[in-house]
Amino acid sequence: MATISRLRSSDPDFDSQLQRLLHVDEEQDHEIDSAVASILRRIRTEGDQALLELTKRFDSVQASTVVELEIPRSEWESALESLPAAQRDALQSAARRVREYHERQKQSSWDYLEEDGTRLGQKITPLDRVGLYVPGGKAAYPSSVLMNAIPAKVAGVEEVIMVTPTPQGTRNPLVLAAAAISGIDRVFAIGGAQAVGALAYGTATIPAVDKIVGPGNAYVAAAKRRVFGKVGIDMIAGPSEILVICDGSTPADWIAMDLFSQAEHDELAQSILLCPDASYLDEVHAAIERLLPSMPRKDIISTSLSNRGALIEVRDLEQACEIANQIAPEHLEISTESPERWVDHIRHAGAIFLGRHTSESLGDYCAGPNHVLPTSGTARFSSPLGVYDFQKRSSIIHVSKAGAQKLGAIAQTLAMGEGLTAHAASAAYRNEPESGPAS
Amino acid sequence: MATISRLRSSDPDFDSQLQRLLHVDEEQDHEIDSAVASILRRIRTEGDQALLELTKRFDSVQASTVVELEIPRSEWESALESLPAAQRDALQSAARRVREYHERQKQSSWDYLEEDGTRLGQKITPLDRVGLYVPGGKAAYPSSVLMNAIPAKVAGVEEVIMVTPTPQGTRNPLVLAAAAISGIDRVFAIGGAQAVGALAYGTATIPAVDKIVGPGNAYVAAAKRRVFGKVGIDMIAGPSEILVICDGSTPADWIAMDLFSQAEHDELAQSILLCPDASYLDEVHAAIERLLPSMPRKDIISTSLSNRGALIEVRDLEQACEIANQIAPEHLEISTESPERWVDHIRHAGAIFLGRHTSESLGDYCAGPNHVLPTSGTARFSSPLGVYDFQKRSSIIHVSKAGAQKLGAIAQTLAMGEGLTAHAASAAYRNEPESGPAS
């Protein structure tokens, strides 16, 4: 019933098969982009009024002022109190673990003094204000609120403003409860490109932020691309992916379910298994067929596995690591004996899950590390979302009078080589032992 | 002769005057963008052949293979040996200082063990391969080679590939000497959007890189924007800016020359002085008029100062710091008594130059910190180029058997709340004390 490609790394055309499998069409939709451009223009010029009209049009929410669209803290707090105890406890435990892990990412200012009294360093400060986009409707994920907001608050961001669309006025209590737990400062019931525009440019009611993070649909992604430069943004995420490396000794059902857990996100999600043992791949295939019918999201899983999934027979675990580096997956499970052994071979992956007991889903919710990870091979050059995304650095340069003699001579020579006379003259003024004041 | 705006922070419409002054037209040129799109498409589909044709068309360099466009290491080394000793020494001293400073930015992997044996951490690795764009012709800056290449090599990047156009075949010996000093691995005499495309997609001869950094003209900037996502890029720089805060006791000539040193970059560069002392602003204005005629780049300086410069009278130094935070300048000079006192007031700036002897030009060349800095107010959310731009992180998650019980319960609850059954089932398998293998 479920089809999933079966490849062999020894096939002569394996490389091109793998390339086809990994290919994602990244062309941006021009119609979406131009619709977004005009929405952003309206928000920029008409502010609150445009935001009200667009919210009415797209979310069927009627308000006479944007002030009415703010969801008061009391409402998030009741949402949290009204949760079943198990759910509230789970959210709070997850938040605590995420906070503990991210505390270790916090960076501090540093400096050092040179012999001649020159001081150099880097001052690290949090961003002032951050916007967090949270999708509404069915794909409303409280875990995403935690993963985006907690690193910002750990970094010391003074104000985190959440926006989330409430189609037909429906507010998601789990998302509001997550806001209460994560230290969010304000919440507005707005969404789409209009919410991104309001955060980027500011309106009379919505304060302009310095960076916008969080997932969203194609309109939200297009809007984030367009406001980038005016504000910072996180990565624009592609479809989610898992790559599992297995030695063939983990129960086949466990691995099948790990592949499902990625595939159930959406039809474009990608689940790949690498194993040197062909008969184990048969077992996993059989487990897939046996387990799939019982999954509520079986249609999505089945489409994802047949279009984008693969069971790949590799020569050995070393080759599996090489292929993993080529793919640079968002999630990498190393489900083997002594998994640490293989970590040194891995250069590119968003998150690495080691050992048979570390299912990727533990990382999605509560292990501690962030679940916002680089997709589509971008782990070659980028990192999980972290506290460092909400801190920035300023160089500190305090040259002493003696230092100015030494450095001035170098700078003058190089500036003249580049034909920049004012640069040279500005350094030369400081290079006169007796000419200037002492400070 | 030289005109420069004079503003007062006490003017009722000061805020809007300041906004007008800071405004930069950031509209992208559609003609350039569509020309670049077609160049990138050609490089992607025709590889080396397109690269040869475009290099012939734009740089008048004729070669029969791209291999001929590689500039061999022996040629950079002769360029370095042929430099006047003072210039060679200056470049080498600058490189040493830049390296020493950036060594302190290097980050290391870390992890920690929880009581139940679960291990969490972050593995830090360098990028595999980086491309460095260096403009050719008149704006060829050896200091830029140092500032971009050294952090990459300090990070541990295995291969740094420099590209630089050589119009009419003219190779810049200072730039080649800087390549020899900075640890660059290969140099190709190619430029423009075609060089960016070759680095991003790879051709038969040019290896594909993971990130492209370095300054360039509008075509290069448009190409970097378009390949972003396939590879990482650094920021797209706007016009350079300096903001000077002065208490009125630094010699007026020094400050005038600091303003010139920014203005001489190009007509769009911005130089602003904030001072509470109106008569000092008069002195600086007089110094500008007196010094300008002797400057070789006086036309550029004069245009820049009249269109984008300003001398601003502020209430006091505290207000100057507030205005600095609003501007979030690329370069901030604090030319006052006890300048450290004011650093705590500054939240947003690319680089902060403290004290009367720290001219900004020392930082451009040899103080140590990077001269690639966030422009146009982006210091509100971004940082100087650094070693951290050439390292990336992978989360490490190794959950113990005991940890899987505890975390599994949390993950199952949250996954069911989000309607993700496979996520819950995948965690549940690991939550069976007796069901699985031990590792």
mmCIF file of N, CA and C in Angstrom, chain B residues 130-196:
data_model
loop_
_atom_site.group_PDB
_atom_site.id
_atom_site.type_symbol
_atom_site.label_atom_id
_atom_site.label_comp_id
_atom_site.label_asym_id
_atom_site.label_seq_id
_atom_site.Cartn_x
_atom_site.Cartn_y
_atom_site.Cartn_z
ATOM 1 N N VAL B 130 34.257 28.958 1.462
ATOM 2 C CA VAL B 130 33.705 30.312 1.422
ATOM 3 C C VAL B 130 34.236 31.050 0.194
ATOM 4 N N GLY B 131 33.388 31.854 -0.424
ATOM 5 C CA GLY B 131 33.796 32.707 -1.541
ATOM 6 C C GLY B 131 33.930 34.141 -1.080
ATOM 7 N N LEU B 132 34.984 34.813 -1.527
ATOM 8 C CA LEU B 132 35.209 36.210 -1.148
ATOM 9 C C LEU B 132 35.246 37.065 -2.412
ATOM 10 N N TYR B 133 34.298 37.983 -2.501
ATOM 11 C CA TYR B 133 34.261 38.889 -3.647
ATOM 12 C C TYR B 133 35.103 40.117 -3.335
ATOM 13 N N VAL B 134 36.023 40.457 -4.236
ATOM 14 C CA VAL B 134 36.837 41.661 -4.067
ATOM 15 C C VAL B 134 36.674 42.509 -5.330
ATOM 16 N N PRO B 135 36.152 43.726 -5.192
ATOM 17 C CA PRO B 135 35.953 44.557 -6.385
ATOM 18 C C PRO B 135 37.285 44.836 -7.081
ATOM 19 N N GLY B 136 37.212 45.068 -8.373
ATOM 20 C CA GLY B 136 38.434 45.385 -9.122
ATOM 21 C C GLY B 136 38.494 46.884 -9.372
ATOM 22 N N GLY B 137 39.398 47.276 -10.231
ATOM 23 C CA GLY B 137 39.479 48.677 -10.634
ATOM 24 C C GLY B 137 39.878 49.581 -9.493
ATOM 25 N N LYS B 138 39.322 50.814 -9.520
ATOM 26 C CA LYS B 138 39.788 51.844 -8.593
ATOM 27 C C LYS B 138 39.451 51.554 -7.135
ATOM 28 N N ALA B 139 38.287 50.947 -6.913
ATOM 29 C CA ALA B 139 37.865 50.721 -5.529
ATOM 30 C C ALA B 139 38.404 49.388 -4.997
ATOM 31 N N ALA B 140 39.644 49.060 -5.349
ATOM 32 C CA ALA B 140 40.220 47.788 -4.909
ATOM 33 C C ALA B 140 40.929 48.006 -3.579
ATOM 34 N N TYR B 141 40.381 47.431 -2.533
ATOM 35 C CA TYR B 141 40.873 47.704 -1.188
ATOM 36 C C TYR B 141 41.520 46.469 -0.573
ATOM 37 N N PRO B 142 42.833 46.461 -0.443
ATOM 38 C CA PRO B 142 43.488 45.313 0.204
ATOM 39 C C PRO B 142 42.991 45.100 1.630
ATOM 40 N N SER B 143 42.633 46.184 2.339
ATOM 41 C CA SER B 143 42.169 46.019 3.720
ATOM 42 C C SER B 143 40.908 45.165 3.764
ATOM 43 N N SER B 144 40.112 45.256 2.707
ATOM 44 C CA SER B 144 38.880 44.481 2.648
ATOM 45 C C SER B 144 39.173 42.983 2.509
ATOM 46 N N VAL B 145 40.256 42.643 1.805
ATOM 47 C CA VAL B 145 40.661 41.234 1.696
ATOM 48 C C VAL B 145 40.986 40.698 3.094
ATOM 49 N N LEU B 146 41.779 41.458 3.843
ATOM 50 C CA LEU B 146 42.141 41.042 5.208
ATOM 51 C C LEU B 146 40.905 40.857 6.080
ATOM 52 N N MET B 147 40.017 41.845 6.062
ATOM 53 C CA MET B 147 38.883 41.861 6.985
ATOM 54 C C MET B 147 37.888 40.732 6.703
ATOM 55 N N ASN B 148 37.789 40.302 5.447
ATOM 56 C CA ASN B 148 36.865 39.218 5.109
ATOM 57 C C ASN B 148 37.513 37.843 5.224
ATOM 58 N N ALA B 149 38.782 37.743 4.821
ATOM 59 C CA ALA B 149 39.398 36.415 4.758
ATOM 60 C C ALA B 149 39.871 35.932 6.123
ATOM 61 N N ILE B 150 40.433 36.838 6.931
ATOM 62 C CA ILE B 150 41.046 36.385 8.180
ATOM 63 C C ILE B 150 40.019 35.749 9.129
ATOM 64 N N PRO B 151 38.836 36.359 9.340
ATOM 65 C CA PRO B 151 37.855 35.691 10.223
ATOM 66 C C PRO B 151 37.474 34.300 9.705
ATOM 67 N N ALA B 152 37.397 34.142 8.395
ATOM 68 C CA ALA B 152 37.038 32.832 7.840
ATOM 69 C C ALA B 152 38.130 31.810 8.159
ATOM 70 N N LYS B 153 39.389 32.208 7.994
ATOM 71 C CA LYS B 153 40.474 31.270 8.275
ATOM 72 C C LYS B 153 40.585 31.005 9.775
ATOM 73 N N VAL B 154 40.376 32.023 10.601
ATOM 74 C CA VAL B 154 40.400 31.813 12.058
ATOM 75 C C VAL B 154 39.296 30.816 12.446
ATOM 76 N N ALA B 155 38.149 30.915 11.777
ATOM 77 C CA ALA B 155 37.042 29.989 12.064
ATOM 78 C C ALA B 155 37.393 28.556 11.692
ATOM 79 N N GLY B 156 38.378 28.411 10.801
ATOM 80 C CA GLY B 156 38.769 27.069 10.376
ATOM 81 C C GLY B 156 38.227 26.667 9.014
ATOM 82 N N VAL B 157 37.749 27.642 8.246
ATOM 83 C CA VAL B 157 37.248 27.323 6.903
ATOM 84 C C VAL B 157 38.400 26.754 6.075
ATOM 85 N N GLU B 158 38.181 25.576 5.516
ATOM 86 C CA GLU B 158 39.246 24.852 4.809
ATOM 87 C C GLU B 158 39.681 25.602 3.555
ATOM 88 N N GLU B 159 38.712 26.133 2.808
ATOM 89 C CA GLU B 159 39.041 26.700 1.509
ATOM 90 C C GLU B 159 38.333 28.045 1.318
ATOM 91 N N VAL B 160 39.119 29.105 1.184
ATOM 92 C CA VAL B 160 38.571 30.427 0.888
ATOM 93 C C VAL B 160 38.963 30.777 -0.542
ATOM 94 N N ILE B 161 37.948 30.989 -1.355
ATOM 95 C CA ILE B 161 38.184 31.242 -2.778
ATOM 96 C C ILE B 161 37.869 32.698 -3.068
ATOM 97 N N MET B 162 38.868 33.429 -3.534
ATOM 98 C CA MET B 162 38.674 34.843 -3.841
ATOM 99 C C MET B 162 38.391 35.004 -5.330
ATOM 100 N N VAL B 163 37.440 35.874 -5.643
ATOM 101 C CA VAL B 163 37.209 36.247 -7.041
ATOM 102 C C VAL B 163 37.353 37.759 -7.144
ATOM 103 N N THR B 164 37.960 38.217 -8.210
ATOM 104 C CA THR B 164 38.123 39.653 -8.396
ATOM 105 C C THR B 164 38.226 39.944 -9.887
ATOM 106 N N PRO B 165 37.429 40.882 -10.370
ATOM 107 C CA PRO B 165 37.483 41.183 -11.804
ATOM 108 C C PRO B 165 38.805 41.890 -12.149
ATOM 109 N N THR B 166 39.302 41.641 -13.338
ATOM 110 C CA THR B 166 40.536 42.295 -13.791
ATOM 111 C C THR B 166 40.246 42.958 -15.129
ATOM 112 N N PRO B 167 39.597 44.138 -15.084
ATOM 113 C CA PRO B 167 39.213 44.792 -16.339
ATOM 114 C C PRO B 167 40.440 45.026 -17.228
ATOM 115 N N GLN B 168 40.305 44.693 -18.502
ATOM 116 C CA GLN B 168 41.427 44.758 -19.455
ATOM 117 C C GLN B 168 42.638 43.957 -18.974
ATOM 118 N N GLY B 169 42.387 43.003 -18.119
ATOM 119 C CA GLY B 169 43.491 42.151 -17.668
ATOM 120 C C GLY B 169 44.363 42.748 -16.579
ATOM 121 N N THR B 170 43.979 43.930 -16.066
ATOM 122 C CA THR B 170 44.807 44.581 -15.049
ATOM 123 C C THR B 170 44.611 43.941 -13.677
ATOM 124 N N ARG B 171 45.677 43.397 -13.154
ATOM 125 C CA ARG B 171 45.606 42.763 -11.835
ATOM 126 C C ARG B 171 46.200 43.701 -10.796
ATOM 127 N N ASN B 172 45.520 43.853 -9.667
ATOM 128 C CA ASN B 172 45.939 44.807 -8.644
ATOM 129 C C ASN B 172 46.928 44.133 -7.678
ATOM 130 N N PRO B 173 48.195 44.550 -7.683
ATOM 131 C CA PRO B 173 49.203 43.863 -6.870
ATOM 132 C C PRO B 173 48.954 43.981 -5.363
ATOM 133 N N LEU B 174 48.371 45.102 -4.910
ATOM 134 C CA LEU B 174 48.086 45.240 -3.474
ATOM 135 C C LEU B 174 47.049 44.211 -3.022
ATOM 136 N N VAL B 175 46.036 44.018 -3.870
ATOM 137 C CA VAL B 175 44.993 43.046 -3.542
ATOM 138 C C VAL B 175 45.576 41.631 -3.543
ATOM 139 N N LEU B 176 46.429 41.345 -4.516
ATOM 140 C CA LEU B 176 47.038 40.003 -4.565
ATOM 141 C C LEU B 176 47.969 39.794 -3.368
ATOM 142 N N ALA B 177 48.699 40.838 -2.998
ATOM 143 C CA ALA B 177 49.577 40.730 -1.822
ATOM 144 C C ALA B 177 48.746 40.465 -0.573
ATOM 145 N N ALA B 178 47.597 41.148 -0.467
ATOM 146 C CA ALA B 178 46.714 40.930 0.690
ATOM 147 C C ALA B 178 46.200 39.498 0.708
ATOM 148 N N ALA B 179 45.940 38.932 -0.473
ATOM 149 C CA ALA B 179 45.489 37.539 -0.550
ATOM 150 C C ALA B 179 46.571 36.614 0.003
ATOM 151 N N ALA B 180 47.828 36.905 -0.364
ATOM 152 C CA ALA B 180 48.940 36.060 0.098
ATOM 153 C C ALA B 180 49.063 36.111 1.622
ATOM 154 N N ILE B 181 48.816 37.281 2.188
ATOM 155 C CA ILE B 181 48.956 37.458 3.645
ATOM 156 C C ILE B 181 47.789 36.859 4.424
ATOM 157 N N SER B 182 46.587 36.860 3.800
ATOM 158 C CA SER B 182 45.372 36.512 4.558
ATOM 159 C C SER B 182 45.076 35.023 4.613
ATOM 160 N N GLY B 183 45.839 34.223 3.895
ATOM 161 C CA GLY B 183 45.570 32.791 3.929
ATOM 162 C C GLY B 183 44.537 32.318 2.924
ATOM 163 N N ILE B 184 44.249 33.168 1.923
ATOM 164 C CA ILE B 184 43.347 32.773 0.829
ATOM 165 C C ILE B 184 43.912 31.510 0.154
ATOM 166 N N ASP B 185 43.012 30.640 -0.333
ATOM 167 C CA ASP B 185 43.473 29.393 -0.932
ATOM 168 C C ASP B 185 43.570 29.430 -2.457
ATOM 169 N N ARG B 186 42.602 30.080 -3.111
ATOM 170 C CA ARG B 186 42.655 30.169 -4.574
ATOM 171 C C ARG B 186 42.097 31.524 -4.997
ATOM 172 N N VAL B 187 42.582 32.035 -6.125
ATOM 173 C CA VAL B 187 42.111 33.315 -6.645
ATOM 174 C C VAL B 187 41.744 33.155 -8.125
ATOM 175 N N PHE B 188 40.551 33.628 -8.493
ATOM 176 C CA PHE B 188 40.136 33.623 -9.897
ATOM 177 C C PHE B 188 39.878 35.052 -10.366
ATOM 178 N N ALA B 189 40.317 35.355 -11.578
ATOM 179 C CA ALA B 189 40.143 36.683 -12.156
ATOM 180 C C ALA B 189 38.784 36.774 -12.841
ATOM 181 N N ILE B 190 37.742 36.690 -12.036
ATOM 182 C CA ILE B 190 36.380 36.840 -12.552
ATOM 183 C C ILE B 190 35.639 37.783 -11.619
ATOM 184 N N GLY B 191 34.576 38.420 -12.126
ATOM 185 C CA GLY B 191 33.860 39.371 -11.282
ATOM 186 C C GLY B 191 32.402 39.486 -11.697
ATOM 187 N N GLY B 192 31.714 40.458 -11.126
ATOM 188 C CA GLY B 192 30.320 40.725 -11.471
ATOM 189 C C GLY B 192 29.388 39.620 -11.013
ATOM 190 N N ALA B 193 28.147 39.700 -11.499
ATOM 191 C CA ALA B 193 27.131 38.708 -11.143
ATOM 192 C C ALA B 193 27.562 37.313 -11.585
ATOM 193 N N GLN B 194 28.350 37.244 -12.684
ATOM 194 C CA GLN B 194 28.779 35.923 -13.173
ATOM 195 C C GLN B 194 29.709 35.233 -12.172
ATOM 196 N N ALA B 195 30.532 36.003 -11.464
ATOM 197 C CA ALA B 195 31.417 35.393 -10.458
ATOM 198 C C ALA B 195 30.601 34.918 -9.255
ATOM 199 N N VAL B 196 29.603 35.712 -8.854
ATOM 200 C CA VAL B 196 28.739 35.316 -7.737
ATOM 201 C C VAL B 196 27.990 34.032 -8.100
#
